[in-house]
Amino acid sequence: MMFVRRSYAVDLVVCVALGCDMFDCVFPTRTARFGSALVPWGSLQIKQKQYAKDFQPIDPECECPTCKRHSRAYLHALFKSDTAAMHHITIHNISYQLTLMRSVRQSIIEQRFPEFVQNFMRRMFSSGETYPGWAVDALASVNITLE
Ligand SMILES: [Zn+2]
């Protein structure tokens, strides 16, 4: 199944809801090479100018070594001269994916997966964008409604 990619994480959560057990396993590492850091509200393009003087971590709530040690500004500057920036972002993106899957798993065990999906989608689209129709339809087919 191939979805129009707005966010890898949205694809992943919708796939779990539909019972698929396969997803794009290289996305967190491949996207890191282009400076894209995955976050609960979408992704940050670390190469963009806006991060040059942004001294917070990629995700202040992330426990990964990259977020504990490096700022967005550091990674932005490093990206211009050293491939180590890609490695730091890769570590963060893999950590993000593991944390996301752990949260999905825990919500299934606790029988609150539909609420997890609703909260996940609300945060992912918190900037006021409307949910993509394919996600709304796919989730509705498994009785998960998005308001
Ligand atoms: Zn991190």
XYZ file of C-alpha atoms and ligand atoms in Angstrom:
148
model
C 0.000 0.000 0.000
C 1.469 3.384 -0.959
C 0.191 6.618 0.528
C 0.878 10.159 -0.581
C 3.636 11.102 1.816
C 2.896 14.065 4.026
C 4.577 12.460 6.940
C 6.228 9.117 7.356
C 4.908 8.833 10.914
C 1.304 9.383 9.749
C 1.728 6.578 7.180
C 3.138 4.346 9.888
C 0.360 4.905 12.457
C -2.390 4.526 9.830
C -0.733 1.292 8.610
C -0.762 -0.114 12.141
C -4.463 0.804 12.433
C -5.179 -1.089 9.200
C -3.276 -4.148 10.399
C -0.282 -3.791 8.066
C 2.973 -4.964 9.563
C 5.380 -3.519 7.005
C 6.556 0.030 6.532
C 9.398 2.013 5.062
C 12.178 0.942 7.435
C 14.903 3.057 5.793
C 12.980 6.332 5.957
C 14.446 7.551 9.289
C 18.018 7.112 8.035
C 17.518 8.151 4.412
C 15.669 11.323 5.360
C 18.350 12.203 7.926
C 20.912 12.398 5.137
C 18.930 15.305 3.729
C 18.764 17.044 7.104
C 15.188 16.122 7.961
C 14.585 15.463 11.660
C 11.364 13.660 12.623
C 9.339 15.233 15.441
C 5.846 14.591 16.886
C 4.509 17.621 14.993
C 6.028 16.658 11.599
C 9.666 17.250 10.676
C 12.349 19.934 10.903
C 14.538 20.736 7.919
C 17.725 21.439 9.885
C 19.430 23.035 6.860
C 16.883 25.878 6.813
C 18.110 29.307 7.904
C 15.558 29.534 10.726
C 17.590 26.985 12.742
C 20.912 28.871 12.533
C 20.295 30.532 15.912
C 17.861 28.051 17.429
C 19.588 26.684 20.516
C 16.985 24.165 21.616
C 17.339 20.459 20.826
C 15.567 18.931 17.805
C 12.767 17.818 20.172
C 12.917 19.097 23.782
C 10.983 15.987 24.924
C 13.298 13.500 23.161
C 15.679 11.440 25.325
C 18.126 10.515 22.531
C 21.875 11.329 22.733
C 21.586 13.881 19.919
C 18.855 15.865 21.681
C 20.675 15.616 25.025
C 23.933 17.010 23.592
C 23.292 19.155 20.508
C 21.186 22.138 19.529
C 19.404 22.742 16.242
C 21.883 25.590 15.637
C 24.881 23.293 16.146
C 23.457 20.674 13.765
C 22.589 23.397 11.234
C 26.179 24.701 11.257
C 27.715 21.210 11.294
C 25.618 20.124 8.309
C 27.542 22.501 6.048
C 30.940 20.967 6.773
C 30.708 17.509 8.277
C 28.728 14.326 7.638
C 28.575 13.850 11.412
C 25.450 16.060 11.341
C 23.690 13.351 9.329
C 24.786 10.747 11.845
C 23.443 12.799 14.770
C 20.084 13.283 13.003
C 19.989 9.566 12.110
C 20.395 8.671 15.794
C 17.540 11.040 16.655
C 15.259 9.706 13.869
C 15.799 6.073 14.861
C 15.107 7.011 18.473
C 11.940 8.830 17.345
C 10.760 5.742 15.449
C 11.490 3.402 18.380
C 9.679 5.716 20.806
C 6.711 6.014 18.431
C 6.437 2.235 17.995
C 6.811 1.719 21.760
C 3.938 4.186 22.314
C 1.795 2.438 19.682
C 2.491 -0.940 21.303
C 1.708 0.335 24.808
C -1.571 1.904 23.649
C -2.605 -1.425 22.044
C -1.760 -3.344 25.240
C -3.778 -0.813 27.261
C -6.653 -1.007 24.731
C -6.538 2.719 23.978
C -5.102 2.608 20.443
C -7.982 4.607 18.847
C -7.400 7.435 21.357
C -3.669 7.208 20.694
C -4.275 7.636 16.960
C -6.612 10.600 17.529
C -4.093 12.346 19.817
C -1.217 11.539 17.456
C -3.075 13.005 14.470
C -4.165 16.086 16.446
C -0.509 16.821 17.333
C 0.820 16.001 13.854
C -1.662 18.435 12.284
C -1.669 21.036 15.086
C -0.664 23.840 12.746
C -4.229 24.007 11.467
C -3.817 21.838 8.371
C -6.734 19.581 7.572
C -6.249 15.841 7.831
C -5.529 14.170 4.486
C -8.639 12.510 3.061
C -6.887 9.170 2.582
C -6.013 9.029 6.305
C -9.542 10.009 7.389
C -11.060 7.350 5.072
C -8.541 4.640 6.010
C -9.036 5.215 9.740
C -12.843 5.396 9.363
C -12.716 1.934 7.761
C -11.416 0.589 11.088
C -13.829 2.709 13.179
C -11.349 5.383 14.202
C -12.906 8.781 13.589
C -10.960 12.033 13.366
C -12.756 15.203 14.394
Zn 16.271 13.190 19.759
